[in-house]
Short mmCIF file of C-alpha atoms in Angstrom, two decimals:
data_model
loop_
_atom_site.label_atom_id
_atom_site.label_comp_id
_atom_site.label_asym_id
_atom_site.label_seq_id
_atom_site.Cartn_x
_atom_site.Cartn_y
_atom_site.Cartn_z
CA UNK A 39 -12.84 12.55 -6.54
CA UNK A 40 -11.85 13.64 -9.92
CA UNK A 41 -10.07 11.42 -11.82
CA UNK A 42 -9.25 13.64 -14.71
CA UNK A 43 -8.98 10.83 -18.22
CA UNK A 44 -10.65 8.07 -16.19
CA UNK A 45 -14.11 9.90 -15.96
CA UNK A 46 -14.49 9.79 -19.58
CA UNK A 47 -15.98 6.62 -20.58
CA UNK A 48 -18.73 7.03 -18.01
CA UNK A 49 -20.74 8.35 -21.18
CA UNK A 50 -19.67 5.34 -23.21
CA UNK A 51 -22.29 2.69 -21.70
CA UNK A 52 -24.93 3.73 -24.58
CA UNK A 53 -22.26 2.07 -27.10
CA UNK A 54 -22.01 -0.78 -25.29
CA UNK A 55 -25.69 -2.25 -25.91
CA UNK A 56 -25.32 -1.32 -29.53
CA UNK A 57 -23.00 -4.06 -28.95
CA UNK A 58 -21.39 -3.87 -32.45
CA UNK A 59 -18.49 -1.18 -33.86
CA UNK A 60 -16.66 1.15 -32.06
CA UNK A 61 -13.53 0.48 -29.25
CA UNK A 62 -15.43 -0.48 -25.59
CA UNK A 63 -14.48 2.13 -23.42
CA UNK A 64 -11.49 2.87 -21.55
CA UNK A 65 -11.19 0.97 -18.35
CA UNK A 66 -10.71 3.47 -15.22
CA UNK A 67 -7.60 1.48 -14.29
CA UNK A 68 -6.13 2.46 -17.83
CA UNK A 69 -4.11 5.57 -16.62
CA UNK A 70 -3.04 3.64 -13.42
CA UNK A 71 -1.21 0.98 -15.28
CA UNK A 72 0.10 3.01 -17.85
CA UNK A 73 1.83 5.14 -15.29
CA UNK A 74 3.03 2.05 -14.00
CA UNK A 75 4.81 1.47 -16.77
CA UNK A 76 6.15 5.12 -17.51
CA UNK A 77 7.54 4.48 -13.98
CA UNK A 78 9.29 1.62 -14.44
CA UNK A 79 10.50 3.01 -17.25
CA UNK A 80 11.88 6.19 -15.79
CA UNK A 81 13.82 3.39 -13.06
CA UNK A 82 15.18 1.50 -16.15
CA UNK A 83 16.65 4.77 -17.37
CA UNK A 84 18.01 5.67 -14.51
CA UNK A 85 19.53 2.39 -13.88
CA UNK A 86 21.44 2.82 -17.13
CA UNK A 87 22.20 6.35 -16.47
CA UNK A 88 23.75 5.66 -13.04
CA UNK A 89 24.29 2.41 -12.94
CA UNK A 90 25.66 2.12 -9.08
CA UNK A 91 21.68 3.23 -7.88
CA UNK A 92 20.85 -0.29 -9.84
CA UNK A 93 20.90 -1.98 -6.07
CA UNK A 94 18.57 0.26 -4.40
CA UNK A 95 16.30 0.94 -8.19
CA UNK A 96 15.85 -2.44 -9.69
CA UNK A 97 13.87 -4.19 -7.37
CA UNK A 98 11.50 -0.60 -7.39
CA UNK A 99 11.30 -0.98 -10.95
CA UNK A 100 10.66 -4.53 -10.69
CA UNK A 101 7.52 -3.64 -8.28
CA UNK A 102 6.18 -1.15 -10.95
CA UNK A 103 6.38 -3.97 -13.36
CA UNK A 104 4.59 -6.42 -11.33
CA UNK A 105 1.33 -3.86 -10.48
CA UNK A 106 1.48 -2.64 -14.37
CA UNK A 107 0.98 -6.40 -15.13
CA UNK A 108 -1.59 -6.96 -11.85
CA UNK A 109 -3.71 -4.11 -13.34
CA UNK A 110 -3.25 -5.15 -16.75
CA UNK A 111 -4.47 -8.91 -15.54
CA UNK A 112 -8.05 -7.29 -13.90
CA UNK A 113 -8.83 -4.48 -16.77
CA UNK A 114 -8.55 -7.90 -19.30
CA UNK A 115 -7.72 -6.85 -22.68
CA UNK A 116 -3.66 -5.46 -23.37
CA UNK A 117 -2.43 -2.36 -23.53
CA UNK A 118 -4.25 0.36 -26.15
CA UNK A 119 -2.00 0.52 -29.06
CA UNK A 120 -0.12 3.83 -29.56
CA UNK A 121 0.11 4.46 -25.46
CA UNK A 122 2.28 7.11 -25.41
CA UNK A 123 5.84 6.06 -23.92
CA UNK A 124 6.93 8.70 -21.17
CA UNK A 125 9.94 10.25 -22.12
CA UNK A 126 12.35 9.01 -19.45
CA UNK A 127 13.63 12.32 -17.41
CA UNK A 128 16.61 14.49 -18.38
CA UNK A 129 18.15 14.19 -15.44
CA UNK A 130 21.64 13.52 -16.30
CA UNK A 131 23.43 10.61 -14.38
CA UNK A 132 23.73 12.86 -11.25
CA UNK A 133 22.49 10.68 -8.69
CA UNK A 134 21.21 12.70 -6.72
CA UNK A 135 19.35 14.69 -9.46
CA UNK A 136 18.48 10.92 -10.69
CA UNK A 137 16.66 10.76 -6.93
CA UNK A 138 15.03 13.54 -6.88
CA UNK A 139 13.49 13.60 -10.63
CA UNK A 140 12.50 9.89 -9.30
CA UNK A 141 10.94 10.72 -6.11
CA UNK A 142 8.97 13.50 -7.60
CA UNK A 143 7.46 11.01 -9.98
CA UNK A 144 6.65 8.32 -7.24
CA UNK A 145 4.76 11.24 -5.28
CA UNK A 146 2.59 11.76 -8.27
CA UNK A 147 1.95 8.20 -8.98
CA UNK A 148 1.36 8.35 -5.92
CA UNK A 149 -1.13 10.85 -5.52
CA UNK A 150 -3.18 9.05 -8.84
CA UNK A 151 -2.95 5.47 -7.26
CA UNK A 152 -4.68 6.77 -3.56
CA UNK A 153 -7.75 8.74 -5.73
CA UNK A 154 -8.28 5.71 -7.73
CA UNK A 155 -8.61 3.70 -4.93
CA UNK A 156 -10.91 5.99 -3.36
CA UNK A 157 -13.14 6.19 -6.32
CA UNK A 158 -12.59 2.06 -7.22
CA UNK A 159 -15.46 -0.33 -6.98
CA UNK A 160 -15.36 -2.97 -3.74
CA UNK A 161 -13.02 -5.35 -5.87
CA UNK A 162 -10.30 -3.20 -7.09
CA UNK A 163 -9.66 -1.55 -4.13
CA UNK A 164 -7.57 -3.78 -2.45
CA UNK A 165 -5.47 -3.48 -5.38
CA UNK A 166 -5.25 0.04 -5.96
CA UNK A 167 -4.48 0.32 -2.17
CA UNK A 168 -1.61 -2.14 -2.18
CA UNK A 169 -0.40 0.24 -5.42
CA UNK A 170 -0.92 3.68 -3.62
CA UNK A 171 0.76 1.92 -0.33
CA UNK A 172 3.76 0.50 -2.58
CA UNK A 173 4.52 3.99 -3.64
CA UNK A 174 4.72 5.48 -0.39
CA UNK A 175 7.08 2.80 0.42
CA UNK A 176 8.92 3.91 -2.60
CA UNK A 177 9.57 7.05 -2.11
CA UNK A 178 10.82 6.34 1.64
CA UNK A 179 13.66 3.89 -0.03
CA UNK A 180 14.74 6.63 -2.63
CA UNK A 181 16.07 9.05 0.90
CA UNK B 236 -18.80 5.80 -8.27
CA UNK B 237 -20.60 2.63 -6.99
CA UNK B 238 -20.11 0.10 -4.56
CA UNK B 239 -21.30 -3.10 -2.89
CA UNK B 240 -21.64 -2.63 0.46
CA UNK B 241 -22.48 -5.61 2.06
CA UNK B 242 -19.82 -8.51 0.41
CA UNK B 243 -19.16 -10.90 3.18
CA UNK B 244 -18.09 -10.54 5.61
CA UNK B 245 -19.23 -6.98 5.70
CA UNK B 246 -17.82 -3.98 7.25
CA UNK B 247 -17.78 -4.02 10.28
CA UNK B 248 -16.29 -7.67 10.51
CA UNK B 249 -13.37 -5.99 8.29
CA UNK B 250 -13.00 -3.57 10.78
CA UNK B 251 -13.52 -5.27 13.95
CA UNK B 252 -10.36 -7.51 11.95
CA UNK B 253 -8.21 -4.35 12.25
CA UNK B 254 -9.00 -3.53 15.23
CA UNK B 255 -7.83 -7.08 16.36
CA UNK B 256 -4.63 -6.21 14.24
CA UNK B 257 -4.29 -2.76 15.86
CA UNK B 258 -4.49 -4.55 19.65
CA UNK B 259 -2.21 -7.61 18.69
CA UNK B 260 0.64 -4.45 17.72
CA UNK B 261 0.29 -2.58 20.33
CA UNK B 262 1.04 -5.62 22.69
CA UNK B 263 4.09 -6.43 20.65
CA UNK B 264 5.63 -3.35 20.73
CA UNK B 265 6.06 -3.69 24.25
CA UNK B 266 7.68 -6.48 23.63
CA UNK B 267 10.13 -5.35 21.16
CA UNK B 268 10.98 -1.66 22.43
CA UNK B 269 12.62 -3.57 24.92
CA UNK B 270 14.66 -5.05 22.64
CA UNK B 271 15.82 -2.15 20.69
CA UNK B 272 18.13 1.09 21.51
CA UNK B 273 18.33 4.84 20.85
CA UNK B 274 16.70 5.71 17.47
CA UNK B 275 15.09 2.67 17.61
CA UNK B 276 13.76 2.27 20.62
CA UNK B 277 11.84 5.95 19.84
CA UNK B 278 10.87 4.59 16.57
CA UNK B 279 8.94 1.88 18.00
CA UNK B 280 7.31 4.43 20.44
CA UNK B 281 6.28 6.08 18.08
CA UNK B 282 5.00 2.87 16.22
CA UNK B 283 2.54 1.92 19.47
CA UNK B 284 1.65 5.42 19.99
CA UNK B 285 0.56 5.19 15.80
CA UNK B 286 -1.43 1.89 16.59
CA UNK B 287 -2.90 3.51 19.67
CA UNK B 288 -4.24 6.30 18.04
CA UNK B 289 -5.47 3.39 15.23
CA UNK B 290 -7.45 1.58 17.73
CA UNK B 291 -9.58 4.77 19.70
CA UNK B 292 -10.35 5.78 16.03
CA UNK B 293 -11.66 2.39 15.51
CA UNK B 294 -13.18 1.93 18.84
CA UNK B 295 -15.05 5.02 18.33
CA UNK B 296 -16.24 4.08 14.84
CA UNK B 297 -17.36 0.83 15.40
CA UNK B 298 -19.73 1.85 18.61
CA UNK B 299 -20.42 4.95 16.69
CA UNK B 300 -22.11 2.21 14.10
CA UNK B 301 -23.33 0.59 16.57
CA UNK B 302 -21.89 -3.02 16.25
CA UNK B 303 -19.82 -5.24 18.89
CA UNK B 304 -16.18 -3.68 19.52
CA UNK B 305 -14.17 -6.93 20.41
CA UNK B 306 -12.08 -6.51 23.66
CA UNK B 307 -8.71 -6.71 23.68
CA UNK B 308 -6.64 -10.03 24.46
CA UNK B 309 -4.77 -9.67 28.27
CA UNK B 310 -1.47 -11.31 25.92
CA UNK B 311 -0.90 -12.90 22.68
CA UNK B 312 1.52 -15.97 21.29
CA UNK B 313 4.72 -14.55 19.74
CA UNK B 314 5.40 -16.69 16.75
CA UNK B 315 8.90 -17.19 18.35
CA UNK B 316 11.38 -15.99 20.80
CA UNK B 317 12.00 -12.35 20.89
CA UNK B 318 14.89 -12.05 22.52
CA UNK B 319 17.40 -9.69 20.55
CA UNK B 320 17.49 -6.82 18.72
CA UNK B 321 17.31 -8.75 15.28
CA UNK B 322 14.16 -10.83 16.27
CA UNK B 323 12.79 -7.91 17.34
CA UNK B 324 13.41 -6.04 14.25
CA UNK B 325 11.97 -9.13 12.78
CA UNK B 326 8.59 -9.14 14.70
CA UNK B 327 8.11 -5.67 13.81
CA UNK B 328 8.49 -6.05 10.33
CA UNK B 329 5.70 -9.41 10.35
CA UNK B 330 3.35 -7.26 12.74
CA UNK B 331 3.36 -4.54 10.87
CA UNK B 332 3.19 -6.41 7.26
CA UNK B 333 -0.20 -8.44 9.23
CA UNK B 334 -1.46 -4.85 10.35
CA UNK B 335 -1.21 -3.77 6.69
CA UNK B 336 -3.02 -6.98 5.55
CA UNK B 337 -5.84 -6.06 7.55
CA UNK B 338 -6.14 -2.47 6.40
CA UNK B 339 -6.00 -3.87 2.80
CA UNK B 340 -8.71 -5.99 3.22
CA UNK B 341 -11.20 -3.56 4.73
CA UNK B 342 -10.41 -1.68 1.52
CA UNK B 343 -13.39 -3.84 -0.17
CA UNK B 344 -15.66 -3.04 2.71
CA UNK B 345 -15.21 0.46 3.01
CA UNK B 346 -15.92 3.65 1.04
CA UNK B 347 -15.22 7.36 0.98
CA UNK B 348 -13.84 8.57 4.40
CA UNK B 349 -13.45 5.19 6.52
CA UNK B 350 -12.17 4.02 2.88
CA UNK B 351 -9.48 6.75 2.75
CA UNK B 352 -8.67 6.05 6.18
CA UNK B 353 -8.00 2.54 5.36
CA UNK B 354 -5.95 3.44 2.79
CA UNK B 355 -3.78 6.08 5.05
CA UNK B 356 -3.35 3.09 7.71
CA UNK B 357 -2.29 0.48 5.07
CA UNK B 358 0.32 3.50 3.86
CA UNK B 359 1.31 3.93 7.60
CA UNK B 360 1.97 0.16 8.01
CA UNK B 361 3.52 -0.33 4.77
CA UNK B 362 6.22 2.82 5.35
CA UNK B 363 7.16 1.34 9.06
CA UNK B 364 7.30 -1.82 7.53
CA UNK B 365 10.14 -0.98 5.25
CA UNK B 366 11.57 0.98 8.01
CA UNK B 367 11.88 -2.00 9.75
CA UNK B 368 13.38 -3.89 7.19
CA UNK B 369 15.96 -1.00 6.26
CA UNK B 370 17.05 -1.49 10.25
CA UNK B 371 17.20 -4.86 9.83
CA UNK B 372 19.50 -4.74 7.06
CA UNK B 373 16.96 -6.53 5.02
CA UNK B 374 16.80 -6.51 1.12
CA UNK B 375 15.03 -5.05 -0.60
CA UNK B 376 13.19 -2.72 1.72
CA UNK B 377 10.28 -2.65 -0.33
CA UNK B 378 7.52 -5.21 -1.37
CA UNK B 379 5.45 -4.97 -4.67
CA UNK B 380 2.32 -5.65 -2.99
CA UNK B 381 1.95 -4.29 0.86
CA UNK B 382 -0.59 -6.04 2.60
CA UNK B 383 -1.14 -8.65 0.33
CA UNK B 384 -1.45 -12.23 1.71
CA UNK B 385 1.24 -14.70 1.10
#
Protein backbone atom coordinates (compact mmCIF):
# COMPACT_ATOMS: atom_id res chain seq x y z
CA UNK A 1 0.00 0.00 0.00
CA UNK A 2 2.87 2.32 0.04
CA UNK A 3 2.87 4.86 -2.26
CA UNK A 4 6.28 6.22 -1.64
CA UNK A 5 5.93 10.59 -2.64
CA UNK A 6 2.13 10.33 -2.63
CA UNK A 7 1.87 9.61 1.22
CA UNK A 8 3.33 12.86 2.00
CA UNK A 9 0.73 15.41 2.07
CA UNK A 10 -1.39 13.27 4.36
CA UNK A 11 0.22 15.60 7.15
CA UNK A 12 -0.63 18.70 5.15
CA UNK A 13 -4.53 18.93 6.13
CA UNK A 14 -3.54 21.22 9.32
CA UNK A 15 -2.44 23.93 6.55
CA UNK A 16 -5.34 23.70 4.84
CA UNK A 17 -7.81 25.33 7.56
CA UNK A 18 -5.23 27.99 8.12
CA UNK A 19 -6.55 28.56 4.78
CA UNK A 20 -4.04 31.35 3.89
CA UNK A 21 -0.04 30.98 2.67
CA UNK A 22 1.69 28.10 1.82
CA UNK A 23 1.24 25.65 -1.63
CA UNK A 24 -2.06 23.12 -0.85
CA UNK A 25 -0.68 19.88 -0.84
CA UNK A 26 0.32 17.58 -3.43
CA UNK A 27 -2.50 15.67 -4.94
CA UNK A 28 -1.86 11.70 -4.71
CA UNK A 29 -2.44 11.52 -8.46
CA UNK A 30 0.63 13.98 -8.87
CA UNK A 31 3.32 11.21 -9.47
CA UNK A 32 0.81 9.24 -11.69
CA UNK A 33 0.48 11.95 -14.24
CA UNK A 34 3.82 13.08 -14.17
CA UNK A 35 5.00 9.65 -15.13
CA UNK A 36 2.57 9.88 -17.72
CA UNK A 37 4.22 12.38 -19.18
CA UNK A 38 7.95 11.13 -18.69
CA UNK A 39 6.41 8.22 -20.67
CA UNK A 40 5.22 9.81 -23.42
CA UNK A 41 8.15 11.46 -23.51
CA UNK A 42 10.49 8.52 -23.55
CA UNK A 43 7.93 7.28 -26.86
CA UNK A 44 8.55 10.74 -28.49
CA UNK A 45 12.27 10.08 -28.20
CA UNK A 46 12.21 7.01 -29.41
CA UNK A 47 10.09 7.87 -32.27
CA UNK A 48 12.80 10.30 -33.35
CA UNK A 49 15.51 7.95 -32.58
CA UNK A 50 14.05 5.13 -34.72
CA UNK A 51 11.77 6.55 -36.62
CA UNK A 52 10.33 3.18 -38.48
CA UNK A 53 8.84 2.02 -34.62
CA UNK A 54 6.72 5.51 -35.15
CA UNK A 55 3.68 3.03 -36.43
CA UNK A 56 3.56 0.74 -33.60
CA UNK A 57 4.86 3.95 -30.78
CA UNK A 58 2.80 6.93 -31.65
CA UNK A 59 -0.51 5.96 -30.96
CA UNK A 60 1.18 4.50 -27.29
CA UNK A 61 2.48 7.80 -26.80
CA UNK A 62 -0.63 9.35 -27.82
CA UNK A 63 -2.48 7.15 -24.95
CA UNK A 64 0.08 8.42 -22.32
CA UNK A 65 -0.83 11.85 -23.40
CA UNK A 66 -4.45 11.45 -23.15
CA UNK A 67 -4.35 9.83 -19.24
CA UNK A 68 -1.51 12.61 -18.33
CA UNK A 69 -4.24 15.13 -19.42
CA UNK A 70 -7.36 12.81 -17.81
CA UNK A 71 -5.43 12.96 -14.49
CA UNK A 72 -4.40 16.39 -14.90
CA UNK A 73 -8.37 17.26 -15.61
CA UNK A 74 -9.50 15.43 -11.93
CA UNK A 75 -6.35 16.66 -9.63
CA UNK A 76 -7.63 20.48 -11.04
CA UNK A 77 -4.87 22.83 -10.87
CA UNK A 78 -1.69 22.35 -13.79
CA UNK A 79 1.30 20.87 -13.51
CA UNK A 80 3.80 22.04 -10.36
CA UNK A 81 6.29 24.25 -11.90
CA UNK A 82 9.88 22.91 -12.07
CA UNK A 83 8.53 19.01 -12.55
CA UNK A 84 11.49 17.46 -13.32
CA UNK A 85 11.56 16.30 -17.15
CA UNK A 86 12.75 12.52 -17.33
CA UNK A 87 15.72 12.29 -19.21
CA UNK A 88 14.58 10.30 -22.25
CA UNK A 89 16.70 6.81 -22.22
CA UNK A 90 20.13 6.29 -23.80
CA UNK A 91 19.20 3.72 -25.69
CA UNK A 92 20.65 4.42 -28.97
CA UNK A 93 18.32 3.96 -32.09
CA UNK A 94 18.68 0.12 -31.80
CA UNK A 95 15.26 -0.94 -31.98
CA UNK A 96 15.30 -3.49 -30.23
CA UNK A 97 17.28 -1.85 -27.33
CA UNK A 98 14.61 1.11 -28.04
CA UNK A 99 11.90 -1.90 -26.99
CA UNK A 100 13.27 -3.10 -24.33
CA UNK A 101 14.41 0.30 -22.44
CA UNK A 102 10.51 1.02 -23.35
CA UNK A 103 8.95 -1.99 -22.02
CA UNK A 104 10.90 -1.82 -18.86
CA UNK A 105 9.45 1.61 -18.28
CA UNK A 106 5.75 0.60 -19.10
CA UNK A 107 6.21 -2.32 -16.40
CA UNK A 108 7.06 0.27 -13.85
CA UNK A 109 4.40 2.67 -14.74
CA UNK A 110 2.80 -0.02 -14.56
CA UNK A 111 3.41 -1.30 -11.30
CA UNK A 112 2.71 2.67 -9.82
CA UNK A 113 -0.66 2.98 -11.80
CA UNK A 114 -2.19 -0.67 -10.18
CA UNK A 115 -1.03 0.60 -6.30
CA UNK A 116 -2.62 3.85 -6.89
CA UNK A 117 -5.63 2.41 -7.84
CA UNK A 118 -5.64 0.18 -5.00
CA UNK A 119 -5.08 2.90 -2.54
CA UNK A 120 -7.56 5.60 -4.71
CA UNK A 121 -10.77 6.84 -3.23
CA UNK A 122 -14.26 5.28 -4.89
CA UNK A 123 -14.03 8.03 -7.74
CA UNK A 124 -10.60 7.78 -9.06
CA UNK A 125 -10.47 4.33 -9.30
CA UNK A 126 -12.03 3.72 -12.36
CA UNK A 127 -9.49 5.91 -13.70
CA UNK A 128 -6.43 4.71 -12.29
CA UNK A 129 -7.67 1.19 -13.36
CA UNK A 130 -8.27 2.07 -16.99
CA UNK A 131 -4.39 3.63 -16.59
CA UNK A 132 -2.85 0.47 -14.87
CA UNK A 133 -5.00 -1.73 -17.56
CA UNK A 134 -3.69 0.60 -20.56
CA UNK A 135 -0.20 -0.24 -19.57
CA UNK A 136 -0.51 -3.80 -19.53
CA UNK A 137 -1.89 -3.47 -22.91
CA UNK A 138 1.20 -1.57 -23.66
CA UNK A 139 3.66 -3.57 -22.93
CA UNK A 140 1.89 -6.62 -24.86
CA UNK A 141 2.08 -4.29 -28.23
CA UNK A 142 5.87 -3.46 -27.66
CA UNK A 143 6.63 -7.83 -28.25
CA UNK B 1 -6.97 5.38 2.59
CA UNK B 2 -10.78 5.97 2.64
CA UNK B 3 -13.63 5.02 0.78
CA UNK B 4 -17.40 5.22 0.22
CA UNK B 5 -18.77 2.11 0.29
CA UNK B 6 -22.17 2.24 -0.48
CA UNK B 7 -22.42 4.79 -3.89
CA UNK B 8 -25.26 3.45 -5.89
CA UNK B 9 -25.66 1.05 -7.01
CA UNK B 10 -23.49 -0.61 -4.45
CA UNK B 11 -21.32 -3.55 -4.61
CA UNK B 12 -22.76 -6.18 -5.06
CA UNK B 13 -24.99 -4.78 -8.01
CA UNK B 14 -21.36 -3.96 -9.58
CA UNK B 15 -20.54 -7.33 -9.19
CA UNK B 16 -23.56 -9.22 -9.88
CA UNK B 17 -22.92 -6.73 -13.41
CA UNK B 18 -19.70 -8.74 -13.99
CA UNK B 19 -20.83 -11.65 -13.32
CA UNK B 20 -23.55 -11.05 -16.06
CA UNK B 21 -20.47 -9.95 -18.24
CA UNK B 22 -18.46 -13.06 -17.26
CA UNK B 23 -21.70 -15.48 -18.37
CA UNK B 24 -22.57 -13.41 -21.61
CA UNK B 25 -18.44 -14.39 -22.63
CA UNK B 26 -18.41 -17.52 -21.86
CA UNK B 27 -21.50 -18.20 -24.16
CA UNK B 28 -19.80 -16.35 -26.95
CA UNK B 29 -16.81 -18.06 -27.00
CA UNK B 30 -18.54 -21.00 -28.00
CA UNK B 31 -19.66 -19.30 -30.57
CA UNK B 32 -16.54 -17.95 -31.93
CA UNK B 33 -13.96 -20.91 -31.24
CA UNK B 34 -15.86 -22.34 -33.87
CA UNK B 35 -15.00 -19.85 -36.03
CA UNK B 36 -11.37 -19.67 -35.54
CA UNK B 37 -8.25 -22.18 -36.29
CA UNK B 38 -5.01 -23.43 -34.75
CA UNK B 39 -3.46 -20.73 -32.47
CA UNK B 40 -6.56 -19.22 -32.38
CA UNK B 41 -8.88 -21.51 -31.77
CA UNK B 42 -6.56 -22.40 -28.35
CA UNK B 43 -6.48 -18.80 -27.65
CA UNK B 44 -10.07 -18.54 -27.30
CA UNK B 45 -10.01 -21.71 -25.07
CA UNK B 46 -8.09 -20.34 -23.12
CA UNK B 47 -10.22 -17.05 -23.13
CA UNK B 48 -13.57 -19.17 -21.78
CA UNK B 49 -11.55 -21.20 -19.53
CA UNK B 50 -10.22 -17.33 -18.10
CA UNK B 51 -13.99 -16.23 -17.88
CA UNK B 52 -14.87 -19.54 -16.27
CA UNK B 53 -12.57 -19.31 -13.64
CA UNK B 54 -14.00 -15.34 -13.44
CA UNK B 55 -17.44 -16.44 -12.80
CA UNK B 56 -16.89 -19.47 -9.78
CA UNK B 57 -14.72 -16.67 -8.16
CA UNK B 58 -17.64 -14.46 -8.41
CA UNK B 59 -20.24 -16.97 -7.70
CA UNK B 60 -18.48 -17.82 -4.62
CA UNK B 61 -18.07 -14.20 -3.51
CA UNK B 62 -21.30 -13.01 -4.00
CA UNK B 63 -23.10 -16.05 -1.87
CA UNK B 64 -20.13 -15.79 0.34
CA UNK B 65 -21.75 -12.04 1.00
CA UNK B 66 -24.69 -13.28 1.05
CA UNK B 67 -26.65 -11.43 -1.76
CA UNK B 68 -28.67 -12.88 -4.93
CA UNK B 69 -26.16 -14.56 -7.57
CA UNK B 70 -28.16 -13.98 -10.89
CA UNK B 71 -28.46 -17.24 -13.00
CA UNK B 72 -27.13 -17.51 -16.09
CA UNK B 73 -29.11 -16.81 -19.49
CA UNK B 74 -29.80 -20.50 -21.49
CA UNK B 75 -28.47 -18.02 -24.84
CA UNK B 76 -27.90 -14.49 -25.61
CA UNK B 77 -28.51 -12.06 -28.91
CA UNK B 78 -25.28 -11.73 -30.94
CA UNK B 79 -25.19 -8.17 -32.08
CA UNK B 80 -24.77 -9.69 -35.63
CA UNK B 81 -23.92 -12.66 -37.64
CA UNK B 82 -20.91 -14.55 -36.60
CA UNK B 83 -20.18 -16.41 -39.27
CA UNK B 84 -16.34 -16.10 -40.21
CA UNK B 85 -13.25 -15.89 -38.80
CA UNK B 86 -13.17 -11.95 -39.02
CA UNK B 87 -16.62 -11.48 -37.26
CA UNK B 88 -15.50 -13.68 -34.91
CA UNK B 89 -12.35 -11.94 -34.23
CA UNK B 90 -14.64 -9.02 -34.10
CA UNK B 91 -17.06 -10.34 -31.36
CA UNK B 92 -14.20 -11.18 -29.30
CA UNK B 93 -12.68 -8.00 -29.33
CA UNK B 94 -16.50 -6.12 -28.32
CA UNK B 95 -17.02 -8.98 -25.61
CA UNK B 96 -14.06 -8.66 -24.19
CA UNK B 97 -13.86 -4.60 -24.37
CA UNK B 98 -17.84 -4.99 -22.50
CA UNK B 99 -16.19 -7.55 -19.96
CA UNK B 100 -13.53 -4.91 -19.23
CA UNK B 101 -16.23 -2.19 -18.86
CA UNK B 102 -17.73 -4.07 -16.22
CA UNK B 103 -14.59 -4.76 -14.23
CA UNK B 104 -13.89 -0.97 -14.49
CA UNK B 105 -16.90 -0.04 -13.05
CA UNK B 106 -16.87 -2.25 -9.98
CA UNK B 107 -13.57 -0.44 -9.44
CA UNK B 108 -15.74 2.38 -7.50
CA UNK B 109 -17.50 -0.28 -5.51
CA UNK B 110 -14.78 -2.26 -4.43
CA UNK B 111 -11.73 -2.01 -2.15
CA UNK B 112 -8.56 -3.81 -1.15
CA UNK B 113 -8.65 -7.51 -2.30
CA UNK B 114 -12.05 -7.77 -4.40
CA UNK B 115 -10.65 -4.18 -5.57
CA UNK B 116 -7.31 -5.66 -6.75
CA UNK B 117 -9.11 -8.40 -8.23
CA UNK B 118 -11.10 -6.07 -10.25
CA UNK B 119 -8.30 -4.47 -11.34
CA UNK B 120 -6.39 -7.94 -12.42
CA UNK B 121 -9.73 -8.87 -14.46
CA UNK B 122 -10.00 -5.42 -16.19
CA UNK B 123 -5.98 -6.10 -17.04
CA UNK B 124 -6.97 -9.66 -18.23
CA UNK B 125 -9.75 -8.28 -20.52
CA UNK B 126 -7.90 -5.39 -21.68
CA UNK B 127 -4.58 -7.68 -22.79
CA UNK B 128 -7.05 -10.31 -24.77
CA UNK B 129 -8.67 -7.47 -26.06
CA UNK B 130 -5.69 -6.19 -27.92
CA UNK B 131 -4.86 -9.68 -28.70
CA UNK B 132 -7.82 -9.80 -30.51
CA UNK B 133 -7.38 -6.82 -32.34
CA UNK B 134 -3.60 -7.67 -33.25
CA UNK B 135 -5.38 -11.02 -34.96
CA UNK B 136 -7.68 -9.05 -36.50
CA UNK B 137 -5.26 -6.94 -38.13
CA UNK B 138 -6.78 -4.04 -36.38
CA UNK B 139 -4.99 -0.64 -35.71
CA UNK B 140 -3.85 0.35 -33.27
CA UNK B 141 -3.99 -2.59 -30.93
CA UNK B 142 -4.26 -0.54 -28.04
CA UNK B 143 -6.94 1.89 -26.56
CA UNK B 144 -6.12 4.86 -24.17
CA UNK B 145 -8.82 4.05 -21.90
CA UNK B 146 -9.76 0.09 -21.49
CA UNK B 147 -13.05 -0.33 -20.23
CA UNK B 148 -14.20 2.97 -20.57
CA UNK B 149 -17.72 3.51 -22.03
CA UNK B 150 -18.12 4.95 -25.43
Amino acid sequence: MALGAAVVPVTGCDLLDRGDDGPPPPDPLEPVAAEAAALEARYRAAITAAPDLAGRLTPIADAHRAHAEELRRVIGRPAPSGTPAVAPSTAGTDPAALLSALSGAEQQGRKNAAQACAAAPADRAALLGSIAAARATHLEALK
Amino acid sequence: MTARTTPSPGPAQALADALAAEYAAIWAYGVIGVHLAGTQRTAARAAEAAHRARRDTLVVQLSEAGGQVPADRAGYALPYPVTDRASALRLAVEIEHRAAGHWRAALAHTTGADRNRALAALTDCALRATRWRRAAGLTPVTVAFPGRPG
